[in-house]
Coordinates of C-alpha atoms in Angstrom, one line a residue:
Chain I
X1 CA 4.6 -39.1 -19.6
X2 CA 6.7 -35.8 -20.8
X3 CA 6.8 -33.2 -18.2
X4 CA 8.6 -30.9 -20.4
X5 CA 7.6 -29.5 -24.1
X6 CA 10.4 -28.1 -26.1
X7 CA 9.4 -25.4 -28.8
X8 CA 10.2 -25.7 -31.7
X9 CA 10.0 -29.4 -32.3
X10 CA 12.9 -28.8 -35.6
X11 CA 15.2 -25.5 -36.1
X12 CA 17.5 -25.4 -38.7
X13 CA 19.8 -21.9 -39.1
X14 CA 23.4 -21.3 -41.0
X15 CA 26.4 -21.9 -39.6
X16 CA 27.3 -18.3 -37.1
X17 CA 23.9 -17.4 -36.6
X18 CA 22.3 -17.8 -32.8
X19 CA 19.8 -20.8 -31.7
X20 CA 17.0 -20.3 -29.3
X21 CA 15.0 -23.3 -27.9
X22 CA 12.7 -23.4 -25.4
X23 CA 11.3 -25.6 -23.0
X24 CA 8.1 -25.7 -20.8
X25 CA 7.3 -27.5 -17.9
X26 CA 4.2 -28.7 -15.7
X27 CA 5.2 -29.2 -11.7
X28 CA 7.6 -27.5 -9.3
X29 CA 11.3 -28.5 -9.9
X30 CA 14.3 -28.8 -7.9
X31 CA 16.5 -27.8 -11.1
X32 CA 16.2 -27.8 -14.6
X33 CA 18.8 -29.7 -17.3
X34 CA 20.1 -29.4 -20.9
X35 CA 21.3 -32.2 -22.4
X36 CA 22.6 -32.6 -26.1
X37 CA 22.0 -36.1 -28.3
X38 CA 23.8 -37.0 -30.9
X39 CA 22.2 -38.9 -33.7
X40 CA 20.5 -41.2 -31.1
X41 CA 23.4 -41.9 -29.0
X42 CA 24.1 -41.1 -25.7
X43 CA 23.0 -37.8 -24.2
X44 CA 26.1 -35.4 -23.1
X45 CA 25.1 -33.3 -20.1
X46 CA 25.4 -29.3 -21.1
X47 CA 24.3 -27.4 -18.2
X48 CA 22.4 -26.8 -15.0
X49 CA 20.2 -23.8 -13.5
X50 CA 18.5 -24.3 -10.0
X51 CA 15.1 -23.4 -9.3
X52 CA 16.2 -20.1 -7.3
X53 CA 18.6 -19.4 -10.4
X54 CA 17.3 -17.3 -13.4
X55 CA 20.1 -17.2 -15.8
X56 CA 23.8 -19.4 -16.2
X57 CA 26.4 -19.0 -18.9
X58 CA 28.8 -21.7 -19.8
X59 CA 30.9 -21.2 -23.2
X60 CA 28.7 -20.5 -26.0
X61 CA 25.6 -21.4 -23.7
X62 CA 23.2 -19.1 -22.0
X63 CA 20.3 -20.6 -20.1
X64 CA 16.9 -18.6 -18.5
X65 CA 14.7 -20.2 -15.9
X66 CA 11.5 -18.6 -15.2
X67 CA 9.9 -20.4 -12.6
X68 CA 6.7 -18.0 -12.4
X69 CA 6.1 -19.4 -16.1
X70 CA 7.5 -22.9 -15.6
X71 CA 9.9 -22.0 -18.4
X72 CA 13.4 -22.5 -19.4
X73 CA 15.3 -21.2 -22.9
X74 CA 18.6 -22.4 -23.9
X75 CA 20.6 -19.7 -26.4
X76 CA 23.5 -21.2 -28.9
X77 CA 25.4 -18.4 -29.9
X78 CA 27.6 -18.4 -32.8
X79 CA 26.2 -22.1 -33.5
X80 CA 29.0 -24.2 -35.4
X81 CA 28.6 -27.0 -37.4
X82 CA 28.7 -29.2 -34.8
X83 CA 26.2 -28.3 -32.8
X84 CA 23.9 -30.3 -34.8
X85 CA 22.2 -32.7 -32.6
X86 CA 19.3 -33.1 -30.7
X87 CA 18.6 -30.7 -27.7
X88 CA 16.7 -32.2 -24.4
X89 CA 15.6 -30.2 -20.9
X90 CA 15.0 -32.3 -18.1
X91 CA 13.6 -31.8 -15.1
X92 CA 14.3 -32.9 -11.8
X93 CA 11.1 -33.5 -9.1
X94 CA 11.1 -31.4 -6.1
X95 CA 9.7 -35.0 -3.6
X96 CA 13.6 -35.2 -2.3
X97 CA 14.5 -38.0 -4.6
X98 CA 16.8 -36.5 -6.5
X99 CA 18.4 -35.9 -9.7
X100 CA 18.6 -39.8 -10.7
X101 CA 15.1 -40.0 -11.6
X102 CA 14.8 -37.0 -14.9
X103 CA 11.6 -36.1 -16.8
X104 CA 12.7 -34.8 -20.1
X105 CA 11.1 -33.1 -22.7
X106 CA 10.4 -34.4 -26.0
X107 CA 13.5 -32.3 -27.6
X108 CA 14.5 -30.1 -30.1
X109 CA 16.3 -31.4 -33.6
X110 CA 18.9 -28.6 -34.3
X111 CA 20.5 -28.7 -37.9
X112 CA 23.4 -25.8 -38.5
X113 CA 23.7 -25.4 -42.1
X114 CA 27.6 -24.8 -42.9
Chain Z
X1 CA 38.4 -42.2 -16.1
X2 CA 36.5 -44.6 -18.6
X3 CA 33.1 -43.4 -19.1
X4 CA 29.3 -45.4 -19.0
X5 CA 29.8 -48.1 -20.7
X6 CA 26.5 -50.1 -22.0
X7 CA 26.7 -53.7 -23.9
X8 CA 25.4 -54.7 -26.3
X9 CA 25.1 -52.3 -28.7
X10 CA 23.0 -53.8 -30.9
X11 CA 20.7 -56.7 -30.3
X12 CA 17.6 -58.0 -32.9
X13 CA 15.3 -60.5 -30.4
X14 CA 11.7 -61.7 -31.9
X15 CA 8.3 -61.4 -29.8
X16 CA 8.2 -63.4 -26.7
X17 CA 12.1 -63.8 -26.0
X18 CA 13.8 -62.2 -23.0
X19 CA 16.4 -60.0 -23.0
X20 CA 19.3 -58.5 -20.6
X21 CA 21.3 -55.3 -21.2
X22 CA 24.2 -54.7 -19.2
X23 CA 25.6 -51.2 -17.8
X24 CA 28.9 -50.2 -16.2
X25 CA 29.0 -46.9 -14.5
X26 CA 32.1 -45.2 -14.4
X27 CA 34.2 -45.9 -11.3
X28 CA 33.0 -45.0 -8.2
X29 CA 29.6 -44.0 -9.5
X30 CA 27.1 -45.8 -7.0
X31 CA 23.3 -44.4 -8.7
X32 CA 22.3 -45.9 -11.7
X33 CA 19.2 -45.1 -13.7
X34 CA 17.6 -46.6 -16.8
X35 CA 16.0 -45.2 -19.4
X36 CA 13.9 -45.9 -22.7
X37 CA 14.3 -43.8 -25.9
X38 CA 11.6 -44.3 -28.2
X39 CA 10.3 -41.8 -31.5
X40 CA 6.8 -42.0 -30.1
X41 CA 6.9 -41.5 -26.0
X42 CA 10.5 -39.7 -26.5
X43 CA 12.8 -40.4 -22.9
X44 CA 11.1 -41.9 -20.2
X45 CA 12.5 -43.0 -17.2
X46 CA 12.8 -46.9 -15.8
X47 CA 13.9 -47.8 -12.6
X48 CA 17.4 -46.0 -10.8
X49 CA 19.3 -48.3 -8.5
X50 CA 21.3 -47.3 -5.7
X51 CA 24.0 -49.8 -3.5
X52 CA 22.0 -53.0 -5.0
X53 CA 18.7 -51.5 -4.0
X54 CA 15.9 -50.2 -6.3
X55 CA 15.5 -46.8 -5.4
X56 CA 12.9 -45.2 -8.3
X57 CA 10.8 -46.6 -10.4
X58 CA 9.3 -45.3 -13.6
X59 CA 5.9 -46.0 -15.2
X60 CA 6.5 -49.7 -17.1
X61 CA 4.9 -53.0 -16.8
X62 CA 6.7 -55.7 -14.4
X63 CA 8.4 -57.5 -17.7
X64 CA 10.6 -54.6 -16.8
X65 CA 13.0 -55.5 -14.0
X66 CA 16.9 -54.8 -13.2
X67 CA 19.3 -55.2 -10.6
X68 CA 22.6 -54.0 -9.7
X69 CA 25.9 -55.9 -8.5
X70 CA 28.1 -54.9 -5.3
X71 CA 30.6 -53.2 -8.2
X72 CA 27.4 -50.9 -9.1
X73 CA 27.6 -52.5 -12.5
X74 CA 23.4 -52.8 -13.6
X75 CA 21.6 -55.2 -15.6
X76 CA 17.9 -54.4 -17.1
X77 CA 15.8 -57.5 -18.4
X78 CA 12.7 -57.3 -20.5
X79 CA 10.8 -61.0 -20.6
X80 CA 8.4 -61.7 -23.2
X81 CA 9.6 -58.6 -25.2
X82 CA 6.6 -56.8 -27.6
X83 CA 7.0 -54.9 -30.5
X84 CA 6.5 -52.0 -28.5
X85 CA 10.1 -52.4 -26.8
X86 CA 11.9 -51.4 -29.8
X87 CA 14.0 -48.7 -28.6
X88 CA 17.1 -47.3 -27.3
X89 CA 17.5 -48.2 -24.2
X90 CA 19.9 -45.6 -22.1
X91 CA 21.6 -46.0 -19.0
X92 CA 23.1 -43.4 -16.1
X93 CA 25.1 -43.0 -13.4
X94 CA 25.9 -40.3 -10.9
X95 CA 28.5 -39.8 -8.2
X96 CA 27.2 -40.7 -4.6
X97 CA 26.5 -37.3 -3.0
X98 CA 27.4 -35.4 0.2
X99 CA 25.2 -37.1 3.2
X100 CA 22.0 -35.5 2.1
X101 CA 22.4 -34.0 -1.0
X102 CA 21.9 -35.9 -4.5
X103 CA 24.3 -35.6 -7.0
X104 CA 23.1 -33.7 -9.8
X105 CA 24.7 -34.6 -13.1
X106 CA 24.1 -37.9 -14.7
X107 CA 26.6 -39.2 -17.6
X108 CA 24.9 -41.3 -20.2
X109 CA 26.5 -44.1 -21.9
X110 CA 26.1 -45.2 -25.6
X111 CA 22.9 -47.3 -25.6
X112 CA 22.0 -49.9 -26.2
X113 CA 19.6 -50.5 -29.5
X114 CA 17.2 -53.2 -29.1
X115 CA 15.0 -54.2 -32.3
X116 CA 12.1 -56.8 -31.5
X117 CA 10.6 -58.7 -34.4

């Protein structure tokens, strides 16, 4: 089953402009993921925030975790052609197993539009 | 370093056959996982192995099974394969961790695309 929801399910924006997606999730979480997919290839690890984390930058990435909410949003700024691709968050489970076993969301289809 | 390799690619089986996908992690990588990609239940997790041993397990029927080699390489087998198996089928690893603390980042290979007619 999908722990996570992502919101919106399709976003589609011009070439420069920012991307916002969003995912929620339903248990307590050791740490929270972003992963990119390319045209249903492999998934390419973007970035992590920990659950006693609330915001992480890398690059052109911003990341929020609010943990009250069980809510995470990942920011694209000045999005580039390609970033097109298919965004996932994925959630790893607080029982001490680990990071090896990830619950992701059902994803967000991101089209830039040169 | 060479990075998760998955083979094949590309396979086309009919109902009722078996079938075995193979994985390499990348060197020194000891964890792998498995995962289905499908449009209809999205990315669900397998089964993760760890130094031969089955470690997780995910939510699928026992025609589902894998095992890993002493090199961490992983094989996944699906017997008496349904219609519902079309999907990509994903694999992981991770780096062994610090004595009591998981790795966190997994690298994905390719996939491996399984049709079932």
């Amino acid at each position: 089953s999908q722990q996570g929801e992502e919101d919106p399910q399709a976003l589609s924006i011009q070439e420069g402009e920012n991307a916002t997606m969003n995912c929620s999730y339903k248990t307590s979480i050791n740490n929270l993921q972003w992963y990119r997919q390319n045209s249903g290839r492999g998934l390419v690890h973007l970035i992590l925030i920990r659950s006693n984390e609330r915001e992480k930058h890398s690059g052109r990435l911003r990341v929020t975790l609010d943990t009250s909410k069980k809510s995470s949003s990942l920011l694209i700024t000045a999005s580039r052609a390609a970033d097109t691709a298919s965004y996932f968050c994925a959630t790893a489970p607080i029982d001490g197993f680990g990071n090896e076993k990830l619950t992701f969301g059902t994803g967000t289809r991101l089209t830039i539009i040169p | 370093k060479a990075g998760v390799t998955q083979t094949p690619r590309y396979l086309i089986k009919t109902r009722g056959q078996q079938v075995t996908l193979s994985c390499s992690p990348i060197s020194g990588h000891r964890s792998v996982s498995w995962y289905q990609q499908t449009p209809g239940q999205g990315l669900q997790f397998l089964f993760e192995y760890f130094s031969e041993t089955q470690r997780n397990k995910g939510n699928f029927p026992g025609r589902f099974s894998g095992r890993q080699f002493s090199n961490s390489r992983s094989e996944m087998n699906v017997s008496t394969l349904e219609l519902g198996d079309s999907a990509l089928y994903l694999c992981a690893s991770s780096r062994p961790g610090l004595a009591g603390v998981r790795q966190e980042t997994q690298y994905f290979g390719p996939g491996t695309r399984l049709l079932v007619l």
